[in-house]
PDB file of C-alpha atoms and ligand atoms in Angstrom:
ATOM      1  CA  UNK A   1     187.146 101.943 151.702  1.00  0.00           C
ATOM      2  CA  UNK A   2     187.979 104.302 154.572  1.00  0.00           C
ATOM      3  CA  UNK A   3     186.496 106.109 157.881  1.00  0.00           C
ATOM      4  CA  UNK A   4     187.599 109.230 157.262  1.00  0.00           C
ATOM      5  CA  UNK A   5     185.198 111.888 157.280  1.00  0.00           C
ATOM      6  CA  UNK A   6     183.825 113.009 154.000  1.00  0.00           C
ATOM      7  CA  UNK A   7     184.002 117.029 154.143  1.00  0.00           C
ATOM      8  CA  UNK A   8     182.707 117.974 150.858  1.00  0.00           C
ATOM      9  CA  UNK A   9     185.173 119.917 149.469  1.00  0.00           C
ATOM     10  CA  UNK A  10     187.813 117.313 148.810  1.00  0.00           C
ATOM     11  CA  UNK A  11     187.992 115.703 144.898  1.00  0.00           C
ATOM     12  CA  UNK A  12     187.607 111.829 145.486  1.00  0.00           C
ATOM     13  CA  UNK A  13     190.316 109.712 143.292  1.00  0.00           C
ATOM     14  CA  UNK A  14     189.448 106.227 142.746  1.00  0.00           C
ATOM     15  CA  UNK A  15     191.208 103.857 145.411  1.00  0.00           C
ATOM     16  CA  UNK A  16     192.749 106.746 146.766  1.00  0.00           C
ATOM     17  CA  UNK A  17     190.905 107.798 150.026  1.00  0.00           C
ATOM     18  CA  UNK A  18     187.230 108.072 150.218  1.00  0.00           C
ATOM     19  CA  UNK A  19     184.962 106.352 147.771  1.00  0.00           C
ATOM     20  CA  UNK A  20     181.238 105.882 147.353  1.00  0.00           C
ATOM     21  CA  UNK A  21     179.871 103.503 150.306  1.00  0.00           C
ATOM     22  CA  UNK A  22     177.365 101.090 149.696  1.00  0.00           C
ATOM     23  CA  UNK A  23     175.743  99.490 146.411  1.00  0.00           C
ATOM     24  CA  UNK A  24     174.825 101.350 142.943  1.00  0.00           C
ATOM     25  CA  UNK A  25     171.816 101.857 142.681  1.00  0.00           C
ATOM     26  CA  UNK A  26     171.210 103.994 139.511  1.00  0.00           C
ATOM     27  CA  UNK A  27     173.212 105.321 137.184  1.00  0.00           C
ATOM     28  CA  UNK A  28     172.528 108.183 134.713  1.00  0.00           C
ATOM     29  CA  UNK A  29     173.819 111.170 132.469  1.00  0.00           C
ATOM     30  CA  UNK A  30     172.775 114.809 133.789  1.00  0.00           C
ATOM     31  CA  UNK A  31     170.746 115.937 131.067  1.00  0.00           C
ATOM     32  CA  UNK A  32     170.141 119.709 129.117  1.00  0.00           C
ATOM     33  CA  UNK A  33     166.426 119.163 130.635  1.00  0.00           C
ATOM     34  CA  UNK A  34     166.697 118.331 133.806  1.00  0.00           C
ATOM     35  CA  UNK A  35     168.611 122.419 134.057  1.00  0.00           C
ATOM     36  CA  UNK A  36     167.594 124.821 136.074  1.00  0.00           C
ATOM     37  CA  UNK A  37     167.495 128.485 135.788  1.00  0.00           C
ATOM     38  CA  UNK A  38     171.250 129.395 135.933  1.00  0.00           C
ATOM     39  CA  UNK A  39     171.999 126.195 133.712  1.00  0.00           C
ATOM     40  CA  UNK A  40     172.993 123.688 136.070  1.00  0.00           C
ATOM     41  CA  UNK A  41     171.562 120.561 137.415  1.00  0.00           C
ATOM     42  CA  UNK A  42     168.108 121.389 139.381  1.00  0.00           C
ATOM     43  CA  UNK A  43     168.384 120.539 142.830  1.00  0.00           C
ATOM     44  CA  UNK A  44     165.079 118.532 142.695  1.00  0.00           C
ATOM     45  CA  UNK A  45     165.985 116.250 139.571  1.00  0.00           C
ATOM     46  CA  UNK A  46     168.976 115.187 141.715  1.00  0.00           C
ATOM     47  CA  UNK A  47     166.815 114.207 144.751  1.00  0.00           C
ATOM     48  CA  UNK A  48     164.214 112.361 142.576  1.00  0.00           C
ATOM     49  CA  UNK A  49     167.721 110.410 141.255  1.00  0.00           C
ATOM     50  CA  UNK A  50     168.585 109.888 144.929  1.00  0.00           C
ATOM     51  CA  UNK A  51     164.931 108.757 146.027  1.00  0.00           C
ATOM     52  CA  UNK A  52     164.563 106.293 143.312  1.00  0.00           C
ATOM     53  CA  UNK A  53     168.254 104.511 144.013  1.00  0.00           C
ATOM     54  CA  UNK A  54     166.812 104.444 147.782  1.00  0.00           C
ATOM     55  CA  UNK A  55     163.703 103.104 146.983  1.00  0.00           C
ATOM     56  CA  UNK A  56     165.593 100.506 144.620  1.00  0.00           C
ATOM     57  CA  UNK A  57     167.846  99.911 148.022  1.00  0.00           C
ATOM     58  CA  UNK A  58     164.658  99.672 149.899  1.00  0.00           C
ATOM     59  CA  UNK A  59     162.739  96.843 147.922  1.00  0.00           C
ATOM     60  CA  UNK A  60     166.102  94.622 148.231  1.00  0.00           C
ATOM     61  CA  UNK A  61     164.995  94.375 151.419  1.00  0.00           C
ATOM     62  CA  UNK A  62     161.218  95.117 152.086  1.00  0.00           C
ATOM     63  CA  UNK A  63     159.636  93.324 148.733  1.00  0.00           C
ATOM     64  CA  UNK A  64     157.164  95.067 149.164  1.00  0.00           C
ATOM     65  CA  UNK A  65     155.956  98.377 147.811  1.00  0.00           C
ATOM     66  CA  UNK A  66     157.767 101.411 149.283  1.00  0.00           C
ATOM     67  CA  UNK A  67     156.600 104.752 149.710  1.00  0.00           C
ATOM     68  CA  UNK A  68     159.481 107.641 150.671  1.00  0.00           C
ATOM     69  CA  UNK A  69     157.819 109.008 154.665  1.00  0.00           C
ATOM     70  CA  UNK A  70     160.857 111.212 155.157  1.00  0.00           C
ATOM     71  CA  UNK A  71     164.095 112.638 153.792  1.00  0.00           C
ATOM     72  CA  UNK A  72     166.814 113.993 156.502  1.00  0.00           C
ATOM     73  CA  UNK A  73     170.131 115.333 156.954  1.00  0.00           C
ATOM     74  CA  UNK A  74     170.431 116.091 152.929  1.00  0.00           C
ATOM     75  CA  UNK A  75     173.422 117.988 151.758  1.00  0.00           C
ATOM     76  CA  UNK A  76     173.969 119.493 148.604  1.00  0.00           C
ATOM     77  CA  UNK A  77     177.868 119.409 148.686  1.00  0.00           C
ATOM     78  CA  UNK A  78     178.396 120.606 144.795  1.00  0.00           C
ATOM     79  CA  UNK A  79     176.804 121.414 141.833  1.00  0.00           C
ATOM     80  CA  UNK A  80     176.194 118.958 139.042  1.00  0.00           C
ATOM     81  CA  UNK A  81     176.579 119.682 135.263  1.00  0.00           C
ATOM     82  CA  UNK A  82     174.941 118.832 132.253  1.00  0.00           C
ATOM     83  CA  UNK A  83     177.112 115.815 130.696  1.00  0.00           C
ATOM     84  CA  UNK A  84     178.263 114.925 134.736  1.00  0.00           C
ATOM     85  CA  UNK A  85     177.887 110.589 135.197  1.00  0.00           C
ATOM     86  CA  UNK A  86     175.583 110.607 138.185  1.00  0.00           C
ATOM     87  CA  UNK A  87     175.880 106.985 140.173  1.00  0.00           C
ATOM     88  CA  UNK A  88     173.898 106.676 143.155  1.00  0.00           C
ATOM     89  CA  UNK A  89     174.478 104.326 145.704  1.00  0.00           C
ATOM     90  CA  UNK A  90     173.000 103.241 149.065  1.00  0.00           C
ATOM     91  CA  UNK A  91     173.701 101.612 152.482  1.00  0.00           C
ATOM     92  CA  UNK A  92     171.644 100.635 154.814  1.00  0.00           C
ATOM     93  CA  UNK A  93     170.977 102.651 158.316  1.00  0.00           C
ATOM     94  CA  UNK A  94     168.413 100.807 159.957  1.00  0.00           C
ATOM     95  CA  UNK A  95     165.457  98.627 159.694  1.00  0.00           C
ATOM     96  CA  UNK A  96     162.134  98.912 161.469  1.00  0.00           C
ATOM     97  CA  UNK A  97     158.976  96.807 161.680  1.00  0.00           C
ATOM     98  CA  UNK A  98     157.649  98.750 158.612  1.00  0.00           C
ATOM     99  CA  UNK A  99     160.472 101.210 157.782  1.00  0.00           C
ATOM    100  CA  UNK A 100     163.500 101.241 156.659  1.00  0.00           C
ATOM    101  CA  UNK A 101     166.190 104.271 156.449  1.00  0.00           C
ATOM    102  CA  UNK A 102     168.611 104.021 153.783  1.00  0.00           C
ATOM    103  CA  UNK A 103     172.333 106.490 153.708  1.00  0.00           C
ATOM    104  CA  UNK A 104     172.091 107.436 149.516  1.00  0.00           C
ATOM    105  CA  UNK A 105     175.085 109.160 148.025  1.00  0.00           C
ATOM    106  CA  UNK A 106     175.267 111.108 144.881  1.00  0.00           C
ATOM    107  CA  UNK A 107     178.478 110.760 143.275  1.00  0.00           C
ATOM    108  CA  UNK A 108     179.663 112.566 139.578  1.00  0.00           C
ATOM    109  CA  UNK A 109     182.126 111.808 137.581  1.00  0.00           C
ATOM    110  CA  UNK A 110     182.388 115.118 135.231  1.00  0.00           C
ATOM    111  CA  UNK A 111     183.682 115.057 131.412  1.00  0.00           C
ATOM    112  CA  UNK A 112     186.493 114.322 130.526  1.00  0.00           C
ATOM    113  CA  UNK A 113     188.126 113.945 133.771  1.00  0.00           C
ATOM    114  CA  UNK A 114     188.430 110.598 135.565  1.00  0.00           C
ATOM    115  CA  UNK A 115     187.950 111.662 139.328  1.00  0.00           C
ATOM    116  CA  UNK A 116     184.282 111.476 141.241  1.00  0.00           C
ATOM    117  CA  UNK A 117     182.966 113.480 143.660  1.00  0.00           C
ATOM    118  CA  UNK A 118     180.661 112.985 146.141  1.00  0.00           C
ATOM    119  CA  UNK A 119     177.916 115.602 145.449  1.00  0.00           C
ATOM    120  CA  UNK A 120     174.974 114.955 147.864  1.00  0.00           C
ATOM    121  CA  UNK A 121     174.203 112.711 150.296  1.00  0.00           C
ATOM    122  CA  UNK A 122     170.915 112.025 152.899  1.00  0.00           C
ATOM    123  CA  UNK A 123     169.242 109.713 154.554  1.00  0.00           C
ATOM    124  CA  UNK A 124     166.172 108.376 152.855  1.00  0.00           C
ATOM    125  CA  UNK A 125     163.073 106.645 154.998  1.00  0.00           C
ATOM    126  CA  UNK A 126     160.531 104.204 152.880  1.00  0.00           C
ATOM    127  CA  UNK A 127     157.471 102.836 154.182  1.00  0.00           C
ATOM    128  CA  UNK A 128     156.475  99.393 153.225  1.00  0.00           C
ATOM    129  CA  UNK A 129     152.480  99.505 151.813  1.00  0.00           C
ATOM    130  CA  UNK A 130     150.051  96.864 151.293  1.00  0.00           C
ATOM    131  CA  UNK A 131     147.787  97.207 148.601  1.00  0.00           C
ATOM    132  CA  UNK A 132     145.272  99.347 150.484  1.00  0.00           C
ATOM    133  CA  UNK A 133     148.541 101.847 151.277  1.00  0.00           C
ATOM    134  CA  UNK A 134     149.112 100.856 154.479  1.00  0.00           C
ATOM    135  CA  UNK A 135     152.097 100.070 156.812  1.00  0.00           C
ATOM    136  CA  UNK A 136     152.658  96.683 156.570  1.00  0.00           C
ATOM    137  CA  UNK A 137     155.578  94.990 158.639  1.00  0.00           C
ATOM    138  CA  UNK A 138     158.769  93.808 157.208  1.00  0.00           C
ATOM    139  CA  UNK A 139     160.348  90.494 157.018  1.00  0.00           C
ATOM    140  CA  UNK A 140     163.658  91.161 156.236  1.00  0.00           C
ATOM    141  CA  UNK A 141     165.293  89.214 153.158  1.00  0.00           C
ATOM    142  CA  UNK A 142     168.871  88.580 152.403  1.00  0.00           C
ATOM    143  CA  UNK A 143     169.783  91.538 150.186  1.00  0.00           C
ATOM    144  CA  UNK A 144     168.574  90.303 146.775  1.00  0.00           C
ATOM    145  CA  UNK A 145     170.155  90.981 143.142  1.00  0.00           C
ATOM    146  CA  UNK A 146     167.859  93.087 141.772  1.00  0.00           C
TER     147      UNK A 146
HETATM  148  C1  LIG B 201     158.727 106.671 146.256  1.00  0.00           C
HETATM  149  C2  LIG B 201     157.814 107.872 146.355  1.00  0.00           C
HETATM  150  O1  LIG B 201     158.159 108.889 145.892  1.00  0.00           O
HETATM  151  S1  LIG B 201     156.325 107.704 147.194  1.00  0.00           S
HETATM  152  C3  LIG B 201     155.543 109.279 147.104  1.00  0.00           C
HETATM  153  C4  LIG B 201     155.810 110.142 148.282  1.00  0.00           C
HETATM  154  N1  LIG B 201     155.364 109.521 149.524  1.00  0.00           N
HETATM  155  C5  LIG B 201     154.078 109.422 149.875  1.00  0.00           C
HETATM  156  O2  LIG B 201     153.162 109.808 149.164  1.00  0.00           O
HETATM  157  C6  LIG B 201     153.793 108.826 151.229  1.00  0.00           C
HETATM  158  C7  LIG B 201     152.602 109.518 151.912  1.00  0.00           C
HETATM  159  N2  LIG B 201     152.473 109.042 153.317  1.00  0.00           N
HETATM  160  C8  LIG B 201     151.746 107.954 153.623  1.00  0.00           C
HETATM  161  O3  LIG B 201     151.087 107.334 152.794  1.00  0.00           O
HETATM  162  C9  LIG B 201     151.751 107.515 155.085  1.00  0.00           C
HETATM  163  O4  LIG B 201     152.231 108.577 155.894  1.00  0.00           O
HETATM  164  C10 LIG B 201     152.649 106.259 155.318  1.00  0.00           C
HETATM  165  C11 LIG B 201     152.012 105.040 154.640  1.00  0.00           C
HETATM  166  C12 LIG B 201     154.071 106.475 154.756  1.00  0.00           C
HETATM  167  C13 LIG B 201     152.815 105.999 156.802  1.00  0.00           C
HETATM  168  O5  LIG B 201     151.527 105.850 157.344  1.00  0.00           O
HETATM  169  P1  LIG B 201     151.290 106.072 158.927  1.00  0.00           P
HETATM  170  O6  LIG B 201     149.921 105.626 159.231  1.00  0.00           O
HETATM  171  O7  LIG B 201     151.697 107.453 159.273  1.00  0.00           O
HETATM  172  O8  LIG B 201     152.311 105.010 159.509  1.00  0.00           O
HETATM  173  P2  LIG B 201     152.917 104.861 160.971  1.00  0.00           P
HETATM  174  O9  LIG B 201     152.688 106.033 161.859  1.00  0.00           O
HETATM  175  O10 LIG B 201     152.435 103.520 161.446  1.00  0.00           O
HETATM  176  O11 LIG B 201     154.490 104.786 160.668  1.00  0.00           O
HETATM  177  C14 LIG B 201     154.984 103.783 159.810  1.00  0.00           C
HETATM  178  C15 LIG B 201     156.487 103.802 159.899  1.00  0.00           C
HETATM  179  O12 LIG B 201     156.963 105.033 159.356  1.00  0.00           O
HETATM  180  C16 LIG B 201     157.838 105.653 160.296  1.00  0.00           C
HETATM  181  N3  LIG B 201     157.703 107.084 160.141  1.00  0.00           N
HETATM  182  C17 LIG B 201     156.561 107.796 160.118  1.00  0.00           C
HETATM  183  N4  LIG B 201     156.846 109.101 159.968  1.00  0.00           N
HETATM  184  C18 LIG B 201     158.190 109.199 159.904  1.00  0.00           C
HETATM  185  C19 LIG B 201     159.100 110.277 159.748  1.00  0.00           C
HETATM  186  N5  LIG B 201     158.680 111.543 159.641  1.00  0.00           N
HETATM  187  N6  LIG B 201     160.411 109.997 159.728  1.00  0.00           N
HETATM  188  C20 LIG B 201     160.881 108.738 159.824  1.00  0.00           C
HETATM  189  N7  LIG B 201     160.061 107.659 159.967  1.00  0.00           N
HETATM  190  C21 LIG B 201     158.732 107.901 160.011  1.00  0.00           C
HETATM  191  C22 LIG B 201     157.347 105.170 161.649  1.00  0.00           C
HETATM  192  O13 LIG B 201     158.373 105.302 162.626  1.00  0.00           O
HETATM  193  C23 LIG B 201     157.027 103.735 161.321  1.00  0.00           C
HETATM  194  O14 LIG B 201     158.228 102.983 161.259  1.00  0.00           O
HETATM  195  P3  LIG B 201     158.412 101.534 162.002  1.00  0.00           P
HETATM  196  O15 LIG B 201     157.163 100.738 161.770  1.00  0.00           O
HETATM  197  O16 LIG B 201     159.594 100.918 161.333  1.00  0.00           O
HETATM  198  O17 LIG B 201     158.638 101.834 163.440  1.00  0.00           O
END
């Protein structure tokens, strides 16, 4: 683990520098479908990826049911490609009496080569609901195994 600053343009080699921060969250394979029109990944597949391993991040804490209220400061750093290993991890920012904002990285690991690279990154805010859809405050738990 390090503090130095994560520019985007640097190749990430395990141990070696920076590495993904926080937990995994979801892990996947970059799909033929989920393409868009030049025949890379689409954009909004990623961010669905990224929302989900937030939201996972999110009911750790909230146990509750989330709902996403806003998405900020996301950067789409590099492309991904059909084939890439997409892991998706996420830290926690801060917690509020009914919201929590979560730091979710995208990180690839392309074919046949052994480096990752951080590809996008954002913060992620969830809402907890009640079962009418409301806010509903948060007692924080000790991060769970989920
Ligand atoms: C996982 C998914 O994909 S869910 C699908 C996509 N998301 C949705 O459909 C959600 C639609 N939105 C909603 O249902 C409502 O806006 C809700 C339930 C999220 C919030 O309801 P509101 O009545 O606006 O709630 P309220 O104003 O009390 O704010 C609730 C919390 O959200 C926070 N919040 C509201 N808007 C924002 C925003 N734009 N950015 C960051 N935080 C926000 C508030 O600060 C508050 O946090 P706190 O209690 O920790 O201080």
């Amino acid at each position: 683990m390090t503090d130095a600053p994560v520019t985007g343009h640097e190749v990430v080699h395990p141990g070696q520098g920076c590495s993904p921060q926080g937990e995994l969250c979801v892990r996947t394979i970059a799909m033929p479908a989920d393409t868009n029109q030049n025949g890379d990944i689409f954009g909004g597949w990623l961010l669905s990826q990224m929302d989900l391993a937030g939201s996972v991040f999110a009911y750790k804490t909230t146990l509750a049911r989330n709902v996403t209220v806003a998405i900020e400061a996301m950067t789409f750093r590099k492309p991904v490609f059909v084939g890439d290993l997409v892991s998706v991890y996420g830290t926690q920012v801060r917690v509020g009496r009914t919201s929590i904002t979560v730091r979710v990285e995208a990180w690839v690991q392309r074919r046949n080569e052994t480096d990752i690279i951080l590809v996008t990154d954002g913060n992620f805010t969830y809402v907890a609901i009640d079962d009418s859809g409301k806010p509903q405050p948060i007692s924080v738990q000790s991060t769970t195994s989920v």
